[in-house]
Coordinates of C-alpha atoms in Angstrom, one line a residue:
X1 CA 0.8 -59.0 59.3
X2 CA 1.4 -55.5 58.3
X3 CA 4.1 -52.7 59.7
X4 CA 2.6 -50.1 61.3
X5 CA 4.5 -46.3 61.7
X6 CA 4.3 -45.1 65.0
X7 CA 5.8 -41.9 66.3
X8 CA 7.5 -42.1 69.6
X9 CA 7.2 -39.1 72.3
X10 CA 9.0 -40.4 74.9
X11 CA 8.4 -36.5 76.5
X12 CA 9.5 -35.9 80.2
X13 CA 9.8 -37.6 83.5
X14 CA 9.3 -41.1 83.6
X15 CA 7.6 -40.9 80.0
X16 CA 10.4 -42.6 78.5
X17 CA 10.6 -45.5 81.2
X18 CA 7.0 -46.3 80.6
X19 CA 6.8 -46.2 76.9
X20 CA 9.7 -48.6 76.6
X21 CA 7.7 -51.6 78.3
X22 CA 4.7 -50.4 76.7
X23 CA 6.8 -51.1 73.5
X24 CA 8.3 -54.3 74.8
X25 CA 5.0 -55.7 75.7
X26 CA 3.2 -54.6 72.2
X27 CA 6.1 -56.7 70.4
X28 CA 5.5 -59.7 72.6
X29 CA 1.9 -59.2 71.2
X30 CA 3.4 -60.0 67.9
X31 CA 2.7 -56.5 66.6
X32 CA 5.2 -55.3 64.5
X33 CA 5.9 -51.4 64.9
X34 CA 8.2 -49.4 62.5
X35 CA 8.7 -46.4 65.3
X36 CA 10.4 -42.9 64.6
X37 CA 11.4 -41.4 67.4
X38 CA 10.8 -37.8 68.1
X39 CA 12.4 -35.5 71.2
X40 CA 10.0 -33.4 72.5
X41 CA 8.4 -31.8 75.9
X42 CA 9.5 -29.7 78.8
X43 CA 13.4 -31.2 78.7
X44 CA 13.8 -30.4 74.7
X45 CA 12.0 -26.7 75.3
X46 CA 14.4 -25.8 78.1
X47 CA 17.3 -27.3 76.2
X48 CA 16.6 -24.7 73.3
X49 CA 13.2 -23.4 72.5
X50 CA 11.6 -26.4 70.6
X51 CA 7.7 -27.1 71.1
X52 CA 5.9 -28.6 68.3
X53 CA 7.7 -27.4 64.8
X54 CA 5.2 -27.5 62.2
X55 CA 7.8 -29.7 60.2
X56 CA 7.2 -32.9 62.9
X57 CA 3.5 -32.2 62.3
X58 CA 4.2 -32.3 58.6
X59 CA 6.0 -36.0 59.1
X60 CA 3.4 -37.3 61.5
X61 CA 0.8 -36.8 59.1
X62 CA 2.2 -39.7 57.3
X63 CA 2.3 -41.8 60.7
X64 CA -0.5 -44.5 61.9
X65 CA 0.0 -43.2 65.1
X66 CA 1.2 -41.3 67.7
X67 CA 2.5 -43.2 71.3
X68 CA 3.7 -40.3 73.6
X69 CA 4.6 -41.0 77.3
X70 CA 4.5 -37.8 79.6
X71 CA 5.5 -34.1 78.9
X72 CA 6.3 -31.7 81.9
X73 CA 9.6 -30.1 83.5
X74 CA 10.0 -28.2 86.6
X75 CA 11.0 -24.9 85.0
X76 CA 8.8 -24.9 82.1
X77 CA 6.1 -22.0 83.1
X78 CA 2.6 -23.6 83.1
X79 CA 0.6 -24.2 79.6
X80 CA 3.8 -23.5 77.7
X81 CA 3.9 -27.0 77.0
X82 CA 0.4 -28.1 77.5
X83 CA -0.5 -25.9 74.9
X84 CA 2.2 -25.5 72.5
X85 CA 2.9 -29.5 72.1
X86 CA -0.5 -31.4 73.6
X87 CA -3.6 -28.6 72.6
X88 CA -1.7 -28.1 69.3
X89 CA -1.3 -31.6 68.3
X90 CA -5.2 -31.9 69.0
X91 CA -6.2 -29.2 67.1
X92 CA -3.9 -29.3 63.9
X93 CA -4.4 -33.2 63.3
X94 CA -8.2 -32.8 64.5
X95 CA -7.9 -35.3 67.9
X96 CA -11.3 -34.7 68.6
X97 CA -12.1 -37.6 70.0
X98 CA -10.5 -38.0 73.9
X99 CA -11.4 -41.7 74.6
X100 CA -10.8 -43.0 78.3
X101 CA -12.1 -46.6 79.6
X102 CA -12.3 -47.7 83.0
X103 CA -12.4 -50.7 84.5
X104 CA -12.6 -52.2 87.7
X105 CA -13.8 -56.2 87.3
X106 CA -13.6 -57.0 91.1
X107 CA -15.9 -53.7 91.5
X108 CA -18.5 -54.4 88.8
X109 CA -16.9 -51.1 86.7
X110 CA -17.1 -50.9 83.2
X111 CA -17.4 -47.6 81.8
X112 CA -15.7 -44.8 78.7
X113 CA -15.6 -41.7 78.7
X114 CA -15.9 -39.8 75.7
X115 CA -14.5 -36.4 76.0
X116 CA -15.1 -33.6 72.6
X117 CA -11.6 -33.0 72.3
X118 CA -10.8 -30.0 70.6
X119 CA -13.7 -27.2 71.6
X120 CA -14.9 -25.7 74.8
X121 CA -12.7 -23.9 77.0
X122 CA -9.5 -25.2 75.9
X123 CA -10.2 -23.7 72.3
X124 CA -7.9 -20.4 73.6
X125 CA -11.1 -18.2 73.4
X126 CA -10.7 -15.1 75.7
X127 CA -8.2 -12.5 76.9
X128 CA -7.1 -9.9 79.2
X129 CA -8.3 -6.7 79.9
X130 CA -6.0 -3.8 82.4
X131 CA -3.9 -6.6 82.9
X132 CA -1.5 -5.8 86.0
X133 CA -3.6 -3.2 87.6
X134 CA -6.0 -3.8 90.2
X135 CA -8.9 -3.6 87.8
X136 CA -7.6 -6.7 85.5
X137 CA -10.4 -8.6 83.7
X138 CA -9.8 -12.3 82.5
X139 CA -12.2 -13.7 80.2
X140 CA -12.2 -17.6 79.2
X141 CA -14.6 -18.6 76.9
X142 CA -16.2 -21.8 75.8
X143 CA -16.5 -22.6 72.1
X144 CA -19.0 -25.3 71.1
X145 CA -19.9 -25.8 67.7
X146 CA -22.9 -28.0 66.7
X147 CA -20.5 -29.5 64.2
X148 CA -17.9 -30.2 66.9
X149 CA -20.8 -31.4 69.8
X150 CA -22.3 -33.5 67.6
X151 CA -19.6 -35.7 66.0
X152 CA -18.3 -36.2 69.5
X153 CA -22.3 -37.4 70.4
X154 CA -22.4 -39.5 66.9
X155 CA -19.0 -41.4 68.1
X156 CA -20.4 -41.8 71.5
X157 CA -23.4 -43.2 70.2
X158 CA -21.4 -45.6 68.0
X159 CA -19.4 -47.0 70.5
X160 CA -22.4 -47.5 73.0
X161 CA -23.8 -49.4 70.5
X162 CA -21.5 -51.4 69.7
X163 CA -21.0 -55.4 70.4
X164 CA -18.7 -54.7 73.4
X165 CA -21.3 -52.2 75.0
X166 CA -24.3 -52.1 77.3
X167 CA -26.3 -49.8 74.7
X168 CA -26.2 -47.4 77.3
X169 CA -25.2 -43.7 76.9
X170 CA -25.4 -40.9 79.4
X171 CA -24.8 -36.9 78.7
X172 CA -22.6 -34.9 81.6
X173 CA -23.0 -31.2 81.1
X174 CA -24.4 -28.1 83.5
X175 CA -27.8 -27.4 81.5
X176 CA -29.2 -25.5 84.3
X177 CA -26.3 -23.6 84.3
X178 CA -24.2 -23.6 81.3
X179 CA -27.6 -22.3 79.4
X180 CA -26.2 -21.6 75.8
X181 CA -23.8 -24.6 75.3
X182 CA -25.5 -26.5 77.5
X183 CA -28.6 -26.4 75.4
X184 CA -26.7 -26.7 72.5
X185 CA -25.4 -30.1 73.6
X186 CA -28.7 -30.8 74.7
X187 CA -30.4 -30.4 71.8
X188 CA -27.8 -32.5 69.4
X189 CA -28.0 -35.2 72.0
X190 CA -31.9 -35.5 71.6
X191 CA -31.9 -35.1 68.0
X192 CA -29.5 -37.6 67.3
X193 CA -30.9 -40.2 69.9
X194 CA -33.3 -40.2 67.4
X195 CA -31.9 -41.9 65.0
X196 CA -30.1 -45.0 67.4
X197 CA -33.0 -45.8 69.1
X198 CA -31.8 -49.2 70.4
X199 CA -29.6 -46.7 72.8
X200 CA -30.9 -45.8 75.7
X201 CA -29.8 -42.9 77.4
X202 CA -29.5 -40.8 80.6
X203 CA -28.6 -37.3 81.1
X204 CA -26.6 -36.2 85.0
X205 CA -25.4 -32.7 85.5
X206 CA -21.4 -33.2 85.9
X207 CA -21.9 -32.5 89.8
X208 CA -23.8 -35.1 90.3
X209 CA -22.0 -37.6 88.2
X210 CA -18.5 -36.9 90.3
X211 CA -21.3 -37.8 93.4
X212 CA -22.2 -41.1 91.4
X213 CA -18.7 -41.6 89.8
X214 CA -17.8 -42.7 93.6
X215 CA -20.5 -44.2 94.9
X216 CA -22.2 -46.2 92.0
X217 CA -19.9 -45.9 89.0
X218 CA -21.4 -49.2 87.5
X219 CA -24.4 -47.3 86.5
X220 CA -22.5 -46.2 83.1
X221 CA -21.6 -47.9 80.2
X222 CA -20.5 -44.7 77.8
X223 CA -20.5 -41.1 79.1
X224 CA -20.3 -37.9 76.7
X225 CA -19.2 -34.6 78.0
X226 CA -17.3 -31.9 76.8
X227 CA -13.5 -31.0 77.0
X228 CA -13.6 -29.5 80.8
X229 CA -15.8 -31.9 82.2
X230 CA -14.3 -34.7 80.3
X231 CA -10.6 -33.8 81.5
X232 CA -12.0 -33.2 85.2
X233 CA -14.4 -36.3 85.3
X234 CA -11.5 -39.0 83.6
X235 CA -9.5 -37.9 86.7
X236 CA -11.9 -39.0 88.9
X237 CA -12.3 -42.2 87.0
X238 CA -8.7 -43.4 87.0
X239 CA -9.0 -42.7 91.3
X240 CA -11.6 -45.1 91.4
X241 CA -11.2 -47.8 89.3
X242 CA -7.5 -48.5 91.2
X243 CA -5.6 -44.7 90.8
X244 CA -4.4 -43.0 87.8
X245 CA -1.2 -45.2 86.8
X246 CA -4.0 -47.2 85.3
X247 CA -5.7 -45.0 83.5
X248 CA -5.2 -45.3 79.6
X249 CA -6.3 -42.7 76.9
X250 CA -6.5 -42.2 73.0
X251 CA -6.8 -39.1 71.2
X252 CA -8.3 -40.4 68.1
X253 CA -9.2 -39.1 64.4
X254 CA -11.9 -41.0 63.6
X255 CA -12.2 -40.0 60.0
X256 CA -8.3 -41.4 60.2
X257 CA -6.9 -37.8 58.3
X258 CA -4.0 -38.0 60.3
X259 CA -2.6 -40.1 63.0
X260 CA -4.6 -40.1 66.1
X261 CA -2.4 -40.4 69.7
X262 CA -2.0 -42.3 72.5
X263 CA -0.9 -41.5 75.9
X264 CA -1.3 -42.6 79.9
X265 CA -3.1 -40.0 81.6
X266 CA -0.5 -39.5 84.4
X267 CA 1.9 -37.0 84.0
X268 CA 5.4 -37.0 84.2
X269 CA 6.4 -37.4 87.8
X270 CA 9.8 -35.8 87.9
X271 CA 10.4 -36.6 91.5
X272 CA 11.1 -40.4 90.4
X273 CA 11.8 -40.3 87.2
X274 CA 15.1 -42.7 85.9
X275 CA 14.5 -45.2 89.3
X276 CA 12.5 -47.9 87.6
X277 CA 9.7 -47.0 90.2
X278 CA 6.6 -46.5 87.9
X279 CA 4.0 -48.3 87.4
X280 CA 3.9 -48.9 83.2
X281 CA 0.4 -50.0 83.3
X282 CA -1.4 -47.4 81.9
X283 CA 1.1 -46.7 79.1
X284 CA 0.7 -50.7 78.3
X285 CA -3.4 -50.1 78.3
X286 CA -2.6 -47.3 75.9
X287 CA -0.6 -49.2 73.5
X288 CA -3.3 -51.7 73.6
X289 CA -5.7 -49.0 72.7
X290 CA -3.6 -47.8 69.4
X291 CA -3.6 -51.5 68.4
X292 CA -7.5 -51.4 68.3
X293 CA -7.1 -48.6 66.5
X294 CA -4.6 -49.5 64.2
X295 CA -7.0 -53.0 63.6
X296 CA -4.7 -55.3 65.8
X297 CA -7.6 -56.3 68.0
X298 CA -6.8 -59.9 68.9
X299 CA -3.4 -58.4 70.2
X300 CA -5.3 -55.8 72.0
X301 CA -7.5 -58.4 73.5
X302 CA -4.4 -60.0 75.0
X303 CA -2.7 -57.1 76.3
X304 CA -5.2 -55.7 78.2
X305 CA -5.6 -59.3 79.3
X306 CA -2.1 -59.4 80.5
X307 CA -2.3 -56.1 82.4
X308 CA -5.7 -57.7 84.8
X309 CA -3.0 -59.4 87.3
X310 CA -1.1 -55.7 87.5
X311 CA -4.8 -54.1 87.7
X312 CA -5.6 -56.5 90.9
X313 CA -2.1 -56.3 92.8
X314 CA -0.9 -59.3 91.6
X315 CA 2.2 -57.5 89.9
X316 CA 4.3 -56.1 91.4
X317 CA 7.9 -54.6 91.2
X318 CA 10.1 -52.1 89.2
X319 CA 9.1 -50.7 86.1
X320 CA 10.7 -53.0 83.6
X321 CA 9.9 -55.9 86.1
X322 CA 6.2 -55.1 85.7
X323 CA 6.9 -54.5 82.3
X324 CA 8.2 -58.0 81.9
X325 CA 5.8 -59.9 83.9
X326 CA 2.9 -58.4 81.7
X327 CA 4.6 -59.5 78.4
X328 CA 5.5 -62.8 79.7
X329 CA 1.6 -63.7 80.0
X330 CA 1.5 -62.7 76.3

């Protein structure tokens, strides 16, 4: 069994708490991890100015992956952080891939998200105009290229496909709306349905999938949506498929240039971090996703295993006691 070289972003909050029984529970898997650990987030920005130095992105693009708890302090000003550490790691290692599964086997859910990761509104486009007087304009672009749409389509079409899958695949967007990249995504969807006709697929405006995101989510097998819809509509997932501490995430490279990274999609929840009170499950879902990626499936297959009792209520406790249950059923 090979080593692999993970980064470690314990970040902010309970980020640390959780990433230590995600780490605990991938090494009762068997997995061996050689893990570099990295201080960065909110608490290392207020401490003395430190983001994202282009030297750590230097050494992580020798890593095989990137395992990163939480980032955000009270005190940081909003998108100091999301942008300087998160947006840039997406855009300078080319995370453009947001993958989120849900899953809810008492329900009948069994759905993923997949979420263009590194376009739309979050690409920066836009500025201010007569800022501070009571004529200020704010413009916020959305930048969709058809190379960008449509390698986030071809992955999505991939992974519906695949053994695991339903051969299912629906496109979220605002066509009737949105009218330029909405008919850009539009278009690339068609055109490359084309060539995977064994798929078949739907299309939902993203209103109406937050309307059947409640009340039929088992409808979906794979979803593709852009960066703002994707980040809105994975929200809404983890609250129904049993709340966001389960709700796991990779931010993949899938032409594996660089490291691609892992994360829970909570945040950091400052209010109790450092009393052993969170729920580690979605960090422990993460890790199982970096072992699929890093081609530690069987060990994957286990963890995510481990974590059904947690997912149904039947563990319960403090974090490392959650922690240790799941790795005990390894």
């Amino acid at each position: 069994m090979s080593t692999h070289r993970v980064g470690i972003v314990g970040g902010d909050g309970i980020g640390p708490e959780v990433i230590a029984e995600g780490l605990k529970v991938i090494n009762a898997a068997g997995v061996k991890l050689e893990t570099v650990d990295y201080d960065l987030g909110g608490g290392r920005y207020l401490k003395d100015g430190t983001i994202l130095p282009d030297s750590v992105l230097d050494e992580w693009r020798s890593l095989d992956a990137i395992y990163l708890g939480a980032v955000g302090t009270p005190g940081v000003p909003p998108g100091v952080i999301e942008r300087g550490l998160l947006l840039k790691m997406r855009f300078e290692l080319d995370l453009y891939i947001n993958q989120r599964p849900f899953v809810d086997t008492a329900k009948g859910i069994d759905f993923i998200v997949i979420r263009e990761n590194t376009e739309g509104t979050y690409a920066g486009e836009g500025g201010f105009l007569r800022k501070g007087t009571p004529h200020e304009v704010a413009t916020q672009g959305s930048v969709n290229t058809r190379m960008g749409v449509e390698r986030a389509i071809r992955y999505a079409f991939d992974l519906a496909g695949s053994a695991a899958r339903r051969k299912h695949l629906t496109l979220v967007h605002k066509t009737n709306v949105l009218t330029f990249s909405g008919d850009l995504w539009e278009r690339a969807f068609n055109e490359v349905h084309a060539e995977y006709a064994a798929i078949a697929t739907a299309y939902n405006h993203v209103d109406a999938a937050c309307i059947y995101f409640v009340e039929d989510p088992q409808r979906y097998d794979v979803i593709v949506t852009d960066n703002l819809f994707g980040d809105i509509l994975t929200d809404l997932g983890g609250a129904v498929t049993g709340g966001i501490g389960f709700a796991a995430s990779g931010n993949l490279n899938p032409a594996r240039t660089g490291p691609s990274m892992f994360e829970p999609v909570h945040g950091s929840a400052p209010d109790i971090a450092g009393q052993n009170k969170a729920n580690p499950t979605a960090a422990i879902l993460s890790g199982a996703l970096m072992l699929d990626f890093l081609g530690e499936t069987e060990a994957a297959d286990r963890v995510r295993k481990a974590c059904e009792a947690s997912m149904a209520g039947e563990i319960t406790g403090s974090t490392t006691s959650v922690g240790d249950q799941i790795a005990a059923r390894l």
